[in-house]
GROMACS .gro file of N, CA and C in nm:
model
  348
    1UNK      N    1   0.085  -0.118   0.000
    1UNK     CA    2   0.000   0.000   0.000
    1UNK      C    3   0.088   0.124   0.000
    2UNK      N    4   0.035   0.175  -0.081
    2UNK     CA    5   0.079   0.321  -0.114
    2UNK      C    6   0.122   0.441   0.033
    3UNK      N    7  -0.017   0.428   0.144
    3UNK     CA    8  -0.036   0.469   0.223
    3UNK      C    9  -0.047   0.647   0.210
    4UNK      N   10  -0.092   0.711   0.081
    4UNK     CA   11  -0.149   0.848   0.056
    4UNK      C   12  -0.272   0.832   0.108
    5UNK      N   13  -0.326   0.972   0.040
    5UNK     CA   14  -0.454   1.005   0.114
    5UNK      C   15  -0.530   0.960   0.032
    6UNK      N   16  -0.562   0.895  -0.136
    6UNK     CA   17  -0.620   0.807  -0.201
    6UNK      C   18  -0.666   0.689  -0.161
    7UNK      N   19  -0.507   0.638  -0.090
    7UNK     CA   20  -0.531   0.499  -0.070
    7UNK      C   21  -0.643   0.476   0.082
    8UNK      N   22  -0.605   0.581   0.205
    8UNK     CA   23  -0.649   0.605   0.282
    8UNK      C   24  -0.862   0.594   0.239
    9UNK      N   25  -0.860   0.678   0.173
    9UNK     CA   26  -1.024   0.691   0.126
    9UNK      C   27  -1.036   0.591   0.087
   10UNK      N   28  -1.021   0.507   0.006
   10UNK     CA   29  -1.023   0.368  -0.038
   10UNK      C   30  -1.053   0.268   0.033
   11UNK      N   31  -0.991   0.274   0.184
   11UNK     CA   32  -1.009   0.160   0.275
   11UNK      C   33  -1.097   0.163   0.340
   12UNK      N   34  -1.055   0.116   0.519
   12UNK     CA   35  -1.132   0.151   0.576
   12UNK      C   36  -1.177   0.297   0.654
   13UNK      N   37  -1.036   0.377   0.664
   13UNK     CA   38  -1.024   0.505   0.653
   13UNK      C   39  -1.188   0.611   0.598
   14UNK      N   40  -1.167   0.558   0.464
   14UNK     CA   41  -1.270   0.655   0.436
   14UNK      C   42  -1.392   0.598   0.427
   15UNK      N   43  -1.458   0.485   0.470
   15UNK     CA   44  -1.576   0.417   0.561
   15UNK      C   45  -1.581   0.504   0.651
   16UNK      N   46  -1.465   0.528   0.724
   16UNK     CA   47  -1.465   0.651   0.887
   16UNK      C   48  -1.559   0.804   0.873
   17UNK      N   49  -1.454   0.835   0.744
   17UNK     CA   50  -1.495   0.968   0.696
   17UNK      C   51  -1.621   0.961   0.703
   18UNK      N   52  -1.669   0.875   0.624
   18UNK     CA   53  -1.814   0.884   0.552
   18UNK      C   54  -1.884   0.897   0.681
   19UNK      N   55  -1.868   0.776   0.753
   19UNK     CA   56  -1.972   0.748   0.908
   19UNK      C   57  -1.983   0.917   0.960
   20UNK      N   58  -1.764   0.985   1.023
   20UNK     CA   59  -1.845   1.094   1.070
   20UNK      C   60  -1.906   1.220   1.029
   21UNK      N   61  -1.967   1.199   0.885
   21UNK     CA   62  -2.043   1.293   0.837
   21UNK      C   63  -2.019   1.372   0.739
   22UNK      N   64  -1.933   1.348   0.698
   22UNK     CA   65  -1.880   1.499   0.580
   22UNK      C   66  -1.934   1.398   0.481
   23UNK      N   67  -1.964   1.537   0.437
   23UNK     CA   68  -2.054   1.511   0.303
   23UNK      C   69  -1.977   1.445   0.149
   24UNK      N   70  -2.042   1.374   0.085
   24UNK     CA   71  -1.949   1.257  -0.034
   24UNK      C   72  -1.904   1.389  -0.126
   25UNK      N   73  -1.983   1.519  -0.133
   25UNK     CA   74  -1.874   1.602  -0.264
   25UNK      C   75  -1.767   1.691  -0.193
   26UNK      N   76  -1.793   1.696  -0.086
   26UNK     CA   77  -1.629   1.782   0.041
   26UNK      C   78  -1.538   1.603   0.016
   27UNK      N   79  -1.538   1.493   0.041
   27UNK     CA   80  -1.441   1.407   0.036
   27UNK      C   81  -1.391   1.412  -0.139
   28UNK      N   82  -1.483   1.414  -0.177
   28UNK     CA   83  -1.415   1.382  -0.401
   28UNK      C   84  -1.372   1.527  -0.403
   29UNK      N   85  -1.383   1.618  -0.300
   29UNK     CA   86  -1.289   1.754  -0.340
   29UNK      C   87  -1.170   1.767  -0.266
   30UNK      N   88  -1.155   1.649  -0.202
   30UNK     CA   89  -1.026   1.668  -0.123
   30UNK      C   90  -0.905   1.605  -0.184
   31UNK      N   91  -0.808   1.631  -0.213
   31UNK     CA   92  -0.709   1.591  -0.317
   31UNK      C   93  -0.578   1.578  -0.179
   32UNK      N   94  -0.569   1.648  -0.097
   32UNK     CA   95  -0.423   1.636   0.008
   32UNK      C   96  -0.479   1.672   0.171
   33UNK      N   97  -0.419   1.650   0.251
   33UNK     CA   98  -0.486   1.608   0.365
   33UNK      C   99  -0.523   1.749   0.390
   34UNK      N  100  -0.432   1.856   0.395
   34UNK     CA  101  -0.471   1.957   0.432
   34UNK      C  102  -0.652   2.013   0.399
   35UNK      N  103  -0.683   1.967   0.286
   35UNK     CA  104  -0.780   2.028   0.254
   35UNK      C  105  -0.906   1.917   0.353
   36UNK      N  106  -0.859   1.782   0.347
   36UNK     CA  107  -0.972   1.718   0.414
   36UNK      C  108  -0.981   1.771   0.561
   37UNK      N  109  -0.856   1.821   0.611
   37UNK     CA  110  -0.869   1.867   0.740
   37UNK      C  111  -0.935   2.007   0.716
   38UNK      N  112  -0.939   2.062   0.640
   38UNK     CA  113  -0.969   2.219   0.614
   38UNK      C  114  -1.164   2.157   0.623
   39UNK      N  115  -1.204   2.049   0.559
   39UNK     CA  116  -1.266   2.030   0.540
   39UNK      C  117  -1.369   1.987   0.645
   40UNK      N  118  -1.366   1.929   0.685
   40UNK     CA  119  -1.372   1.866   0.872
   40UNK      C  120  -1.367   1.929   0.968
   41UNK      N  121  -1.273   2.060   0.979
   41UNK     CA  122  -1.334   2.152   1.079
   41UNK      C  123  -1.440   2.222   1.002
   42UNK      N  124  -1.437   2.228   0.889
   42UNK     CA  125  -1.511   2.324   0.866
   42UNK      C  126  -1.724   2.297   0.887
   43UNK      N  127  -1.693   2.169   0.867
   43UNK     CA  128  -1.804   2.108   0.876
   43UNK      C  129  -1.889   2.073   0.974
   44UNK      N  130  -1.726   2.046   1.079
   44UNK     CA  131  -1.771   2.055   1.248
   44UNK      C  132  -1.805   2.209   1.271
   45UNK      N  133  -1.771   2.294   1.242
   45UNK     CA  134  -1.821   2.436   1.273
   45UNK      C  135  -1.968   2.419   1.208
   46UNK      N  136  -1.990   2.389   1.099
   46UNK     CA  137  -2.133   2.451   1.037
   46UNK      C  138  -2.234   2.339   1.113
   47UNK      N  139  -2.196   2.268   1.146
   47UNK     CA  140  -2.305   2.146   1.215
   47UNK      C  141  -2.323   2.153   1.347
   48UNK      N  142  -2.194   2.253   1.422
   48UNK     CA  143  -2.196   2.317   1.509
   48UNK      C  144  -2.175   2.174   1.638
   49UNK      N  145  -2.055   2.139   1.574
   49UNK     CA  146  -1.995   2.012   1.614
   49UNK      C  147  -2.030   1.876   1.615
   50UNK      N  148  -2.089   1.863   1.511
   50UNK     CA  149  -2.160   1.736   1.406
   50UNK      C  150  -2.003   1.646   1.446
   51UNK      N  151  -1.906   1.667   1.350
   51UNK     CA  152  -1.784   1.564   1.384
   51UNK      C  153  -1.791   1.536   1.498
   52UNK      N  154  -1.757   1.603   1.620
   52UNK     CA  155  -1.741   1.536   1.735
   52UNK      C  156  -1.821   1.453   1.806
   53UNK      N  157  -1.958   1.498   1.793
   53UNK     CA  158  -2.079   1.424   1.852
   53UNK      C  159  -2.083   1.268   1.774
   54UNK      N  160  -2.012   1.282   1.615
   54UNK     CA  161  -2.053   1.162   1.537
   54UNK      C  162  -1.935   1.052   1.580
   55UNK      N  163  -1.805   1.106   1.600
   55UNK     CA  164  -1.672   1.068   1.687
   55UNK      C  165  -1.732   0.962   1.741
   56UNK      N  166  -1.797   1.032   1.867
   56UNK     CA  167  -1.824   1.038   2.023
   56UNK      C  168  -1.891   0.896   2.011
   57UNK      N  169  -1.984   0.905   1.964
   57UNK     CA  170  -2.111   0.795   1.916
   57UNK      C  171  -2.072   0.705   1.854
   58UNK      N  172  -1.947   0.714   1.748
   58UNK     CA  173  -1.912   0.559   1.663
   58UNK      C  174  -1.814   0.512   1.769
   59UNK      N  175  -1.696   0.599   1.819
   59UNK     CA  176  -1.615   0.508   1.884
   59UNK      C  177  -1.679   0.380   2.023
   60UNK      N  178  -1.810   0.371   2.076
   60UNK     CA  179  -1.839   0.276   2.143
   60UNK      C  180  -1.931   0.154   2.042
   61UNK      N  181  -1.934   0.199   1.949
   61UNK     CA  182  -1.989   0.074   1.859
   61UNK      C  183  -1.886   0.004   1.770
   62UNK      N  184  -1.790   0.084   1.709
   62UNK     CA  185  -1.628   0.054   1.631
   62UNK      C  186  -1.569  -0.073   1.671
   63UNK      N  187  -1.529  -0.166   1.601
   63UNK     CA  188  -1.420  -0.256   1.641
   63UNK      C  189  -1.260  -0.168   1.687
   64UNK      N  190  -1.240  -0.264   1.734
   64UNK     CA  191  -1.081  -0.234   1.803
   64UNK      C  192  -1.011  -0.159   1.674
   65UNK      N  193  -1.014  -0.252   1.557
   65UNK     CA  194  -0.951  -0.176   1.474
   65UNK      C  195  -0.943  -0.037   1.396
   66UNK      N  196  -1.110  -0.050   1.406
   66UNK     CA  197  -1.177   0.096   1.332
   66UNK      C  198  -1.142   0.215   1.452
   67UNK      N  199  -1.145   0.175   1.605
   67UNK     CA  200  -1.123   0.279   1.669
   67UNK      C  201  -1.006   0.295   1.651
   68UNK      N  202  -0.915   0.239   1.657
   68UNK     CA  203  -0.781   0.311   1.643
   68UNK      C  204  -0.754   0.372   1.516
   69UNK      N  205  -0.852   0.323   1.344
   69UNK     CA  206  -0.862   0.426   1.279
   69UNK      C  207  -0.890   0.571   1.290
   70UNK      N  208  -1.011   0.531   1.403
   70UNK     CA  209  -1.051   0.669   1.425
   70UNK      C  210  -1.001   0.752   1.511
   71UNK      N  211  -0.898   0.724   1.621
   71UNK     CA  212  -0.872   0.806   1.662
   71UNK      C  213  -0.692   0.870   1.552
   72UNK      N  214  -0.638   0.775   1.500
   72UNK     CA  215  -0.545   0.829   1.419
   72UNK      C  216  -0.577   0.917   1.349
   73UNK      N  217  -0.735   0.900   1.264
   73UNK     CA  218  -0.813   1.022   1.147
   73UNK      C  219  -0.826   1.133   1.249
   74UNK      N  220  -0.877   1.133   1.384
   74UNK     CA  221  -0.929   1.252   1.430
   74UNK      C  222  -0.781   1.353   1.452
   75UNK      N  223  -0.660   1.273   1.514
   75UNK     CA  224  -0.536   1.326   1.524
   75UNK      C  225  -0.485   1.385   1.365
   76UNK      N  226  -0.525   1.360   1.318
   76UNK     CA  227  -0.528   1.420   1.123
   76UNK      C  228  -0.578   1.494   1.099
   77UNK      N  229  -0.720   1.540   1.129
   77UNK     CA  230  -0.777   1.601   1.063
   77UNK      C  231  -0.766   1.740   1.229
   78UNK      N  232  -0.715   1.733   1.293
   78UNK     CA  233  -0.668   1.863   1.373
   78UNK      C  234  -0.732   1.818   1.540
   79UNK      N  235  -0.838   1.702   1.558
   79UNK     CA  236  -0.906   1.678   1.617
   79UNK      C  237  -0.852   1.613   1.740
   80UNK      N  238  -0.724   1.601   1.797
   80UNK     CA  239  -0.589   1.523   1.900
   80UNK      C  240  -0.677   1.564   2.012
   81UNK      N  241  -0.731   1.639   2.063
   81UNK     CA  242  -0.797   1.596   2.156
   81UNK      C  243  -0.922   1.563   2.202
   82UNK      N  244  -0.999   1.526   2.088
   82UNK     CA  245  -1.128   1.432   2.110
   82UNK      C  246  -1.073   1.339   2.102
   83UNK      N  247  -0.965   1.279   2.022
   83UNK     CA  248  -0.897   1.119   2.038
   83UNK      C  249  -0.859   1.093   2.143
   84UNK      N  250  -0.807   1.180   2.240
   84UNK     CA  251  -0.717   1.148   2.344
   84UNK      C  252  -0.834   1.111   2.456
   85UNK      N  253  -0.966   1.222   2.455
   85UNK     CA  254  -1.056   1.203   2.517
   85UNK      C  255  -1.157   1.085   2.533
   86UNK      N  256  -1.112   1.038   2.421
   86UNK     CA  257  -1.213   0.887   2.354
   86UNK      C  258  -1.089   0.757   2.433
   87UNK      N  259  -0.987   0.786   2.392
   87UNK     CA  260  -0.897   0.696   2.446
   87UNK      C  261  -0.882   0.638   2.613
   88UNK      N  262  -0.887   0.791   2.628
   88UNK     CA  263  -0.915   0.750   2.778
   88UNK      C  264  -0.789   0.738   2.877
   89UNK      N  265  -0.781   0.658   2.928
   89UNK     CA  266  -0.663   0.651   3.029
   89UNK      C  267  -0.603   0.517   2.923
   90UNK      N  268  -0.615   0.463   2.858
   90UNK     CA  269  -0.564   0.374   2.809
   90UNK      C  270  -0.474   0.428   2.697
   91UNK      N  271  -0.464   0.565   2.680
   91UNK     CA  272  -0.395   0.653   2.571
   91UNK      C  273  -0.434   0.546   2.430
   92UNK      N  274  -0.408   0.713   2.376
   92UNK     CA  275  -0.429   0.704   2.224
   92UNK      C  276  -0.373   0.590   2.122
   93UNK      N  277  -0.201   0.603   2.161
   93UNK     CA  278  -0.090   0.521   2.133
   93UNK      C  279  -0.093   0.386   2.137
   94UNK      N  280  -0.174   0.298   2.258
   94UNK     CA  281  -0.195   0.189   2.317
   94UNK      C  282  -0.269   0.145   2.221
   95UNK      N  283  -0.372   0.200   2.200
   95UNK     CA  284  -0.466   0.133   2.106
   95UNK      C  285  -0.418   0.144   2.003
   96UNK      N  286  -0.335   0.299   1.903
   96UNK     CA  287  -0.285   0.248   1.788
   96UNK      C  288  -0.210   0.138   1.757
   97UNK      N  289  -0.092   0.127   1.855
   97UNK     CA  290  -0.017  -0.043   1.888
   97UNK      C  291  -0.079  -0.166   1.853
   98UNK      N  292  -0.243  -0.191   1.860
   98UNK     CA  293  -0.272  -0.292   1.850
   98UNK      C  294  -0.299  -0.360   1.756
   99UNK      N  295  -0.317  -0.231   1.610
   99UNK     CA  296  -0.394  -0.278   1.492
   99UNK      C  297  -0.279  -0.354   1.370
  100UNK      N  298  -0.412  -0.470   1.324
  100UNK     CA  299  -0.319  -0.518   1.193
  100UNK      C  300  -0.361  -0.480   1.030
  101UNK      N  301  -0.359  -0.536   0.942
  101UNK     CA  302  -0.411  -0.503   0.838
  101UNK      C  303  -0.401  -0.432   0.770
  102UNK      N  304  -0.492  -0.396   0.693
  102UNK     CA  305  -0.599  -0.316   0.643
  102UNK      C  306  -0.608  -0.142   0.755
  103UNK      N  307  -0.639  -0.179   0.870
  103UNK     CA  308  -0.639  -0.107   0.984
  103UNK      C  309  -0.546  -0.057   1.006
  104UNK      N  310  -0.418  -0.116   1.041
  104UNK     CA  311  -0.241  -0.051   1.046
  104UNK      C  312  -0.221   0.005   0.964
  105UNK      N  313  -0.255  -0.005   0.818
  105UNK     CA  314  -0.204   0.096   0.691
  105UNK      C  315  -0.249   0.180   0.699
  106UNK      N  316  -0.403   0.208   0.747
  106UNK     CA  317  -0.471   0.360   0.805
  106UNK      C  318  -0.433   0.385   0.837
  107UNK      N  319  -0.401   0.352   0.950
  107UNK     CA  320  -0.342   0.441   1.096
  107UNK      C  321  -0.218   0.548   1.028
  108UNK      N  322  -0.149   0.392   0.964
  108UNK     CA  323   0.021   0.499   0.928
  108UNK      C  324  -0.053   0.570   0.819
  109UNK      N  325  -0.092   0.588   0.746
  109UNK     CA  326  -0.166   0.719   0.650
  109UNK      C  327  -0.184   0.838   0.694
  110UNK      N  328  -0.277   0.815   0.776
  110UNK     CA  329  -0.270   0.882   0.866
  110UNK      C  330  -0.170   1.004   0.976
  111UNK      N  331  -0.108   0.973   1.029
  111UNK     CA  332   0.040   0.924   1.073
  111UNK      C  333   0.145   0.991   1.005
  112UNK      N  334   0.154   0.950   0.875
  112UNK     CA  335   0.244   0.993   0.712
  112UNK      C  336   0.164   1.124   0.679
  113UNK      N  337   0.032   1.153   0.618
  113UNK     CA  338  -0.036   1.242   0.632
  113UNK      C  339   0.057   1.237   0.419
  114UNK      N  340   0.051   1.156   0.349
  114UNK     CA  341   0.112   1.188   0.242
  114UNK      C  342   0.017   1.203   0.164
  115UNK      N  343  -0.020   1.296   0.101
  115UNK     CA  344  -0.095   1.334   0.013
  115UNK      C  345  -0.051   1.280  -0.180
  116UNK      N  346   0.041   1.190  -0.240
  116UNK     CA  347   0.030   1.173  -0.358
  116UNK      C  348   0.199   1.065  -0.319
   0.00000   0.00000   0.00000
């Protein structure tokens, strides 16, 4: 795996996206992370914190793996401390440690933040 922000949307990564809410023509306009992060606050502002509430709500239904997607995406997209807050005392880190797959190549995407 490539591990850009293509490949990222492709996986399970952008299953994440989709769940916390940004809309499918803000993701096909995002070409480098910056803009998906530009994109994601911006969305959490107009929803008047839509992302976080949607965060909040998937991470207790998420497998092990998807949460540690999600808290790597939220540390991406500017969001480090709703992850840290979701994590808990078990830190953020702990749980990224655990993932394999499909799931680990997110994370490091993430992580890498490589856009092409």
């Amino acid at each position: 795996m490539n591990l850009t922000l293509l490949d990222f949307l492709a996986g399970p990564g952008g299953e994440l996206v989709r769940r916390l809410g940004l809309p499918a023509d803000l993701i096909a306009g995002c070409s480098c992370w910056a803009r998906l992060t530009a994109a994601a606050i911006a969305h959490n502002s107009r929803t008047d914190g839509g992302v976080w509430r949607a965060a909040e709500r998937l991470f207790g239904v998420l497998s092990s793996g998807e949460r540690a997607v999600l808290l790597a995406l939220l540390g991406a997209l500017d969001f480090s401390s709703l992850a840290d807050q979701l994590a808990g005392r078990a830190g953020t880190w702990t749980l990224l440690d655990v993932t394999h797959g499909r799931h680990r190549d997110a994370v490091a995407a993430c992580i890498l933040r490589r856009d092409s």
